[in-house]
Amino acid sequence: MTTSLLSTADDLHARARAGRRAVVMTMGALHEGHATLVRTAREIAGPDGEVVVTVFVNPLQFGAGEDLDRYPRTLDADVKLAEQAGADVVFAPSVDEVYPGGEPQVRITAGPMGERLEGGSRPGHFDGMLTVVAKLLHLTRPDVALFGQKDAQQLALIRRMVRDLNFGVEIVAVPTVREDDGLALSSRNRYLAATERRTALALSQALFAGRDRHAAQEALRARAREVPATHARAEALSALGESRAAADAHAVAKAVPGAAAAVRAAARLVLDEAARMDPPLRLDYLALVDPADFTEIGDDFTGEAVLAVAARVGTTRLIDNLPLTFGAAS
């Protein structure tokens, strides 16, 4: 299969369509994470459908002092990777094609969720992101659009926009792809020197530490539920030579569900150590949030949550996150 490279919406609209059209939106500099998105899109579209990969570096979502000018642009390599992953079309419009009248006067506003975490660190970023996603959805006219979970807040806002503004498109999330050492794949990883990369590993290591602490607490809570929350539980566990587990189970049973603070603490310990490395990690935020609105969860929270981190190493800013589920059903 040969992948077509198109630069205008008219050319894209002129293509005959049979099955479903699945779109993967990118800013180029494609890597294995993008390839996973494209392969998933291929599965969803099926043999009779069409997979379109958009490549557009959106100036609206870069703030003052950010890396718009140096953001990698590798269109030839992008087309090759997209083709190998199963794309039918790479749609690479110019800025004039996407914004024919210059910067748009009317834009999508991300609302309160867009002002938190990434939005707090990068004012206006999510307004620009949602505006271009809305534009590209109109220009490509897909049945389904796929986005990576690594950009969890972006994904949540796109889902919200599609729901609130009645876009007729299905949004599919694809899990984060990581390198062998755990670092989440990102187009910005190429900026990292070898020493900076060693420091950058703290982002994923912090998330894994939080995940492990969360898993241990959930397992302990499950054990505590095996017998009633009374003296009988401690006696039953002690009889098995598990006096420490009995004490822990008693403490957990008395604690409110969730234990979010302990998860944050486990992750922060790793980040604090990385802040003393050479070069140091400069933490932007560590947050444990409800994905519905990206507000911090409390220790009484149950349900799906996102443990998210953002930091700078040298001049490179990186983000990462992991989904966690709190308060398993009894």
Tab-separated table of C-alpha atoms in Angstrom:
chain	number	residue	atom	x	y	z
A	1	MET	CA	0.000	0.000	0.000
A	2	THR	CA	1.271	3.441	-0.917
A	3	THR	CA	0.349	6.290	1.405
A	4	SER	CA	-0.874	9.469	-0.298
A	5	LEU	CA	0.531	12.800	0.871
A	6	LEU	CA	-2.112	15.537	0.644
A	7	SER	CA	-1.927	19.180	1.655
A	8	THR	CA	-5.436	20.524	0.997
A	9	ALA	CA	-8.829	19.635	2.385
A	10	ASP	CA	-10.265	19.682	-1.138
A	11	ASP	CA	-7.909	16.869	-2.157
A	12	LEU	CA	-8.844	14.904	0.946
A	13	HIS	CA	-12.568	15.401	0.388
A	14	ALA	CA	-12.212	14.284	-3.218
A	15	ARG	CA	-11.156	10.794	-2.139
A	16	ALA	CA	-13.831	8.144	-2.482
A	17	ARG	CA	-14.981	6.819	0.907
A	18	ALA	CA	-16.430	3.399	1.573
A	19	GLY	CA	-15.921	2.289	5.158
A	20	ARG	CA	-15.096	4.263	8.290
A	21	ARG	CA	-12.473	7.004	8.297
A	22	ALA	CA	-10.166	6.952	11.333
A	23	VAL	CA	-7.941	9.960	12.003
A	24	VAL	CA	-4.750	10.226	14.047
A	25	MET	CA	-3.755	13.842	14.729
A	26	THR	CA	-0.053	14.615	15.175
A	27	MET	CA	2.414	17.471	15.060
A	28	GLY	CA	4.844	15.287	13.140
A	29	ALA	CA	8.197	13.930	14.345
A	30	LEU	CA	6.448	10.561	14.461
A	31	HIS	CA	7.710	7.746	16.685
A	32	GLU	CA	6.557	4.319	17.813
A	33	GLY	CA	3.849	5.854	19.992
A	34	HIS	CA	2.302	7.412	16.896
A	35	ALA	CA	2.760	4.152	14.992
A	36	THR	CA	0.749	2.381	17.688
A	37	LEU	CA	-2.037	4.921	17.226
A	38	VAL	CA	-1.991	4.357	13.461
A	39	ARG	CA	-2.036	0.565	13.800
A	40	THR	CA	-4.972	0.816	16.200
A	41	ALA	CA	-6.734	3.118	13.735
A	42	ARG	CA	-6.128	0.554	10.998
A	43	GLU	CA	-7.783	-2.136	13.101
A	44	ILE	CA	-10.779	0.100	13.801
A	45	ALA	CA	-11.192	1.239	10.191
A	46	GLY	CA	-10.829	-2.283	8.854
A	47	PRO	CA	-9.751	-3.249	5.352
A	48	ASP	CA	-12.515	-1.240	3.706
A	49	GLY	CA	-12.006	1.887	5.787
A	50	GLU	CA	-9.454	4.669	5.609
A	51	VAL	CA	-6.759	5.858	8.020
A	52	VAL	CA	-5.705	9.504	7.826
A	53	VAL	CA	-2.710	10.852	9.760
A	54	THR	CA	-2.604	14.623	10.105
A	55	VAL	CA	0.767	16.365	10.441
A	56	PHE	CA	0.443	19.977	11.517
A	57	VAL	CA	2.563	21.999	13.934
A	58	ASN	CA	-0.111	24.240	15.411
A	59	PRO	CA	1.196	27.704	16.291
A	60	LEU	CA	-1.827	28.477	18.473
A	61	GLN	CA	-0.810	25.999	21.178
A	62	PHE	CA	2.740	27.287	21.636
A	63	GLY	CA	3.199	30.070	24.163
A	64	ALA	CA	5.857	32.770	24.277
A	65	GLY	CA	9.290	31.234	24.780
A	66	GLU	CA	8.161	27.710	23.880
A	67	ASP	CA	9.763	25.561	21.190
A	68	LEU	CA	7.636	26.339	18.094
A	69	ASP	CA	10.629	27.303	15.959
A	70	ARG	CA	12.772	24.333	16.946
A	71	TYR	CA	9.983	21.768	17.076
A	72	PRO	CA	11.207	18.924	14.826
A	73	ARG	CA	9.760	18.794	11.326
A	74	THR	CA	10.479	15.495	9.590
A	75	LEU	CA	7.726	15.081	7.010
A	76	ASP	CA	9.500	12.572	4.735
A	77	ALA	CA	10.245	10.273	7.650
A	78	ASP	CA	6.732	10.812	8.997
A	79	VAL	CA	5.157	9.649	5.737
A	80	LYS	CA	7.352	6.560	5.726
A	81	LEU	CA	6.458	5.610	9.304
A	82	ALA	CA	2.760	6.272	8.683
A	83	GLU	CA	2.850	4.076	5.589
A	84	GLN	CA	4.575	1.235	7.451
A	85	ALA	CA	1.953	1.446	10.208
A	86	GLY	CA	-0.927	1.214	7.751
A	87	ALA	CA	-2.043	4.775	6.967
A	88	ASP	CA	-3.781	5.492	3.682
A	89	VAL	CA	-3.226	9.257	3.767
A	90	VAL	CA	-0.919	11.751	5.424
A	91	PHE	CA	-2.689	15.097	5.487
A	92	ALA	CA	-0.055	17.811	5.980
A	93	PRO	CA	-1.755	21.171	5.489
A	94	SER	CA	0.012	24.525	5.563
A	95	VAL	CA	-0.762	27.151	8.174
A	96	ASP	CA	-2.670	29.068	5.492
A	97	GLU	CA	-4.788	25.995	4.736
A	98	VAL	CA	-5.791	25.576	8.381
A	99	TYR	CA	-6.048	29.293	9.185
A	100	PRO	CA	-6.815	30.939	5.824
A	101	GLY	CA	-7.667	34.291	7.374
A	102	GLY	CA	-4.739	34.347	9.758
A	103	GLU	CA	-5.157	33.552	13.440
A	104	PRO	CA	-8.858	32.846	14.029
A	105	GLN	CA	-10.883	35.483	15.829
A	106	VAL	CA	-13.315	32.840	17.140
A	107	ARG	CA	-11.721	30.014	19.115
A	108	ILE	CA	-12.651	27.113	21.347
A	109	THR	CA	-12.233	27.898	25.047
A	110	ALA	CA	-11.156	25.047	27.274
A	111	GLY	CA	-12.983	26.355	30.350
A	112	PRO	CA	-11.912	25.755	33.964
A	113	MET	CA	-10.321	22.353	33.244
A	114	GLY	CA	-8.062	24.037	30.712
A	115	GLU	CA	-6.643	26.341	33.391
A	116	ARG	CA	-5.393	23.528	35.634
A	117	LEU	CA	-2.049	21.674	35.571
A	118	GLU	CA	-0.830	21.950	31.967
A	119	GLY	CA	-3.110	24.920	31.438
A	120	GLY	CA	-1.697	26.670	34.492
A	121	SER	CA	1.840	26.128	33.294
A	122	ARG	CA	1.047	26.963	29.655
A	123	PRO	CA	-1.692	29.634	29.565
A	124	GLY	CA	-3.777	29.466	26.412
A	125	HIS	CA	-2.280	26.140	25.343
A	126	PHE	CA	-5.513	24.175	25.558
A	127	ASP	CA	-7.559	26.864	23.828
A	128	GLY	CA	-5.169	26.596	20.886
A	129	MET	CA	-5.164	22.810	21.009
A	130	LEU	CA	-8.954	22.506	21.049
A	131	THR	CA	-9.300	25.074	18.280
A	132	VAL	CA	-7.013	23.148	15.938
A	133	VAL	CA	-8.557	19.782	16.861
A	134	ALA	CA	-11.984	21.190	16.061
A	135	LYS	CA	-10.646	22.567	12.764
A	136	LEU	CA	-8.985	19.277	11.835
A	137	LEU	CA	-12.105	17.309	12.709
A	138	HIS	CA	-14.046	19.495	10.295
A	139	LEU	CA	-11.331	19.320	7.624
A	140	THR	CA	-10.882	15.529	7.784
A	141	ARG	CA	-14.492	14.534	8.595
A	142	PRO	CA	-13.658	11.305	10.452
A	143	ASP	CA	-15.939	8.732	12.004
A	144	VAL	CA	-13.399	8.102	14.773
A	145	ALA	CA	-10.350	9.986	16.050
A	146	LEU	CA	-7.594	8.412	18.158
A	147	PHE	CA	-5.457	10.108	20.803
A	148	GLY	CA	-2.756	8.874	23.168
A	149	GLN	CA	-3.298	8.636	26.908
A	150	LYS	CA	0.119	10.227	27.542
A	151	ASP	CA	-1.564	13.584	26.980
A	152	ALA	CA	-4.270	12.767	29.502
A	153	GLN	CA	-5.530	16.291	30.077
A	154	GLN	CA	-5.650	16.944	26.347
A	155	LEU	CA	-7.627	13.732	25.865
A	156	ALA	CA	-10.071	14.666	28.623
A	157	LEU	CA	-10.642	18.104	27.121
A	158	ILE	CA	-11.180	16.713	23.624
A	159	ARG	CA	-13.721	14.253	24.991
A	160	ARG	CA	-15.448	17.132	26.772
A	161	MET	CA	-15.468	19.326	23.656
A	162	VAL	CA	-16.910	16.543	21.509
A	163	ARG	CA	-19.617	15.890	24.084
A	164	ASP	CA	-20.446	19.507	24.931
A	165	LEU	CA	-20.468	20.751	21.337
A	166	ASN	CA	-22.085	17.670	19.764
A	167	PHE	CA	-19.305	16.675	17.388
A	168	GLY	CA	-20.365	13.572	15.485
A	169	VAL	CA	-17.155	11.647	16.078
A	170	GLU	CA	-16.052	8.816	18.344
A	171	ILE	CA	-12.949	9.485	20.449
A	172	VAL	CA	-10.711	6.481	21.174
A	173	ALA	CA	-7.871	6.546	23.719
A	174	VAL	CA	-4.723	4.482	23.155
A	175	PRO	CA	-2.395	3.576	26.078
A	176	THR	CA	0.963	5.311	26.466
A	177	VAL	CA	3.877	3.648	24.685
A	178	ARG	CA	7.163	3.536	26.608
A	179	GLU	CA	10.767	2.879	25.763
A	180	ASP	CA	12.500	-0.103	27.356
A	181	ASP	CA	13.737	2.034	30.259
A	182	GLY	CA	10.218	3.290	31.012
A	183	LEU	CA	10.471	6.770	29.504
A	184	ALA	CA	7.230	7.689	27.749
A	185	LEU	CA	7.771	8.155	24.029
A	186	SER	CA	7.709	11.807	23.018
A	187	SER	CA	8.926	13.844	20.084
A	188	ARG	CA	10.782	15.991	22.607
A	189	ASN	CA	12.900	13.088	23.909
A	190	ARG	CA	15.348	13.752	21.088
A	191	TYR	CA	16.293	17.012	22.786
A	192	LEU	CA	17.709	15.161	25.807
A	193	ALA	CA	21.455	14.684	26.218
A	194	ALA	CA	22.544	11.347	27.730
A	195	THR	CA	22.885	12.803	31.233
A	196	GLU	CA	19.552	14.586	30.928
A	197	ARG	CA	17.846	11.392	29.865
A	198	ARG	CA	19.063	9.637	33.028
A	199	THR	CA	17.455	12.367	35.086
A	200	ALA	CA	14.287	12.329	32.964
A	201	LEU	CA	13.681	8.687	33.879
A	202	ALA	CA	12.538	9.980	37.261
A	203	LEU	CA	9.191	10.961	35.736
A	204	SER	CA	8.178	7.407	34.916
A	205	GLN	CA	9.942	6.022	38.010
A	206	ALA	CA	7.908	8.366	40.213
A	207	LEU	CA	4.691	7.225	38.578
A	208	PHE	CA	5.666	3.579	38.999
A	209	ALA	CA	6.472	4.208	42.690
A	210	GLY	CA	3.049	5.761	43.152
A	211	ARG	CA	1.428	2.876	41.289
A	212	ASP	CA	3.252	0.312	43.455
A	213	ARG	CA	2.229	2.076	46.660
A	214	HIS	CA	-1.350	2.208	45.404
A	215	ALA	CA	-1.305	-1.508	44.553
A	216	ALA	CA	0.055	-2.405	47.984
A	217	GLN	CA	-2.657	-0.411	49.726
A	218	GLU	CA	-5.402	-1.861	47.574
A	219	ALA	CA	-4.134	-5.375	48.327
A	220	LEU	CA	-4.012	-4.589	52.029
A	221	ARG	CA	-7.539	-3.244	51.955
A	222	ALA	CA	-8.692	-6.377	50.144
A	223	ARG	CA	-7.078	-8.507	52.834
A	224	ALA	CA	-8.759	-6.428	55.522
A	225	ARG	CA	-12.122	-7.213	53.948
A	226	GLU	CA	-11.572	-10.948	54.186
A	227	VAL	CA	-12.771	-10.933	57.793
A	228	PRO	CA	-15.054	-8.467	59.610
A	229	ALA	CA	-13.615	-5.104	60.617
A	230	THR	CA	-13.406	-6.136	64.285
A	231	HIS	CA	-10.985	-7.690	66.743
A	232	ALA	CA	-11.723	-11.019	65.046
A	233	ARG	CA	-9.799	-9.924	61.953
A	234	ALA	CA	-6.659	-9.157	63.925
A	235	GLU	CA	-6.933	-12.458	65.768
A	236	ALA	CA	-7.410	-14.361	62.503
A	237	LEU	CA	-4.379	-12.785	60.883
A	238	SER	CA	-2.259	-13.124	64.002
A	239	ALA	CA	-3.098	-16.811	64.139
A	240	LEU	CA	-1.413	-17.111	60.749
A	241	GLY	CA	1.707	-15.433	62.056
A	242	GLU	CA	0.788	-12.177	60.343
A	243	SER	CA	0.693	-9.772	63.266
A	244	ARG	CA	2.185	-6.966	61.158
A	245	ALA	CA	-0.396	-7.548	58.449
A	246	ALA	CA	-3.078	-7.604	61.120
A	247	ALA	CA	-1.937	-4.246	62.455
A	248	ASP	CA	-1.745	-2.800	58.972
A	249	ALA	CA	-5.150	-4.182	58.084
A	250	HIS	CA	-6.597	-2.669	61.239
A	251	ALA	CA	-5.109	0.697	60.330
A	252	VAL	CA	-6.350	0.493	56.771
A	253	ALA	CA	-9.831	-0.510	57.868
A	254	LYS	CA	-9.992	2.570	60.073
A	255	ALA	CA	-8.595	4.845	57.372
A	256	VAL	CA	-10.752	6.499	54.788
A	257	PRO	CA	-10.655	4.736	51.387
A	258	GLY	CA	-8.274	5.872	48.690
A	259	ALA	CA	-5.060	6.788	50.489
A	260	ALA	CA	-4.265	9.339	47.796
A	261	ALA	CA	-1.794	11.159	50.023
A	262	ALA	CA	0.399	8.068	50.320
A	263	VAL	CA	0.476	7.635	46.542
A	264	ARG	CA	1.518	11.254	46.078
A	265	ALA	CA	4.190	10.891	48.761
A	266	ALA	CA	5.709	7.797	47.158
A	267	ALA	CA	5.940	9.529	43.793
A	268	ARG	CA	7.301	12.762	45.254
A	269	LEU	CA	10.112	10.941	47.033
A	270	VAL	CA	11.505	9.849	43.655
A	271	LEU	CA	11.122	13.344	42.217
A	272	ASP	CA	12.826	14.926	45.217
A	273	GLU	CA	15.806	12.638	44.690
A	274	ALA	CA	15.937	13.570	41.008
A	275	ALA	CA	16.010	17.248	41.958
A	276	ARG	CA	19.445	16.566	43.472
A	277	MET	CA	20.826	14.856	40.359
A	278	ASP	CA	23.203	16.414	37.837
A	279	PRO	CA	21.515	17.814	35.845
A	280	PRO	CA	18.578	18.286	38.201
A	281	LEU	CA	14.932	17.638	37.514
A	282	ARG	CA	12.872	20.811	37.974
A	283	LEU	CA	9.364	19.753	38.937
A	284	ASP	CA	6.458	21.651	37.444
A	285	TYR	CA	3.685	19.644	39.074
A	286	LEU	CA	2.793	16.273	40.556
A	287	ALA	CA	-0.943	15.722	40.748
A	288	LEU	CA	-3.414	12.945	41.471
A	289	VAL	CA	-6.632	14.005	39.818
A	290	ASP	CA	-10.129	13.058	38.789
A	291	PRO	CA	-10.028	12.698	34.968
A	292	ALA	CA	-13.514	14.179	34.716
A	293	ASP	CA	-12.272	17.670	35.609
A	294	PHE	CA	-8.585	17.339	36.596
A	295	THR	CA	-9.137	18.481	40.170
A	296	GLU	CA	-7.116	16.850	42.947
A	297	ILE	CA	-8.755	13.846	44.590
A	298	GLY	CA	-9.076	13.387	48.326
A	299	ASP	CA	-8.446	10.340	50.478
A	300	ASP	CA	-12.145	9.461	50.345
A	301	PHE	CA	-12.111	9.239	46.536
A	302	THR	CA	-13.165	6.068	44.755
A	303	GLY	CA	-13.026	5.369	41.052
A	304	GLU	CA	-10.691	6.158	38.183
A	305	ALA	CA	-7.909	8.688	38.764
A	306	VAL	CA	-4.810	9.937	36.948
A	307	LEU	CA	-1.392	10.356	38.539
A	308	ALA	CA	0.284	13.039	36.440
A	309	VAL	CA	3.690	14.713	36.432
A	310	ALA	CA	5.414	17.447	34.453
A	311	ALA	CA	9.013	18.585	34.806
A	312	ARG	CA	11.937	20.160	33.007
A	313	VAL	CA	15.315	18.588	32.487
A	314	GLY	CA	17.701	21.078	30.961
A	315	THR	CA	15.601	23.036	28.471
A	316	THR	CA	13.217	20.155	27.737
A	317	ARG	CA	9.789	19.945	29.330
A	318	LEU	CA	8.276	16.467	29.645
A	319	ILE	CA	4.949	15.104	30.873
A	320	ASP	CA	3.751	11.646	31.854
A	321	ASN	CA	0.869	9.997	33.698
A	322	LEU	CA	-0.612	6.695	34.816
A	323	PRO	CA	-4.258	5.747	35.386
A	324	LEU	CA	-5.114	4.310	38.819
A	325	THR	CA	-8.345	2.906	40.235
A	326	PHE	CA	-9.139	3.658	43.888
A	327	GLY	CA	-11.469	1.840	46.216
A	328	ALA	CA	-12.119	-1.542	44.654
A	329	ALA	CA	-15.641	-2.782	45.307
A	330	SER	CA	-16.056	-4.794	48.455
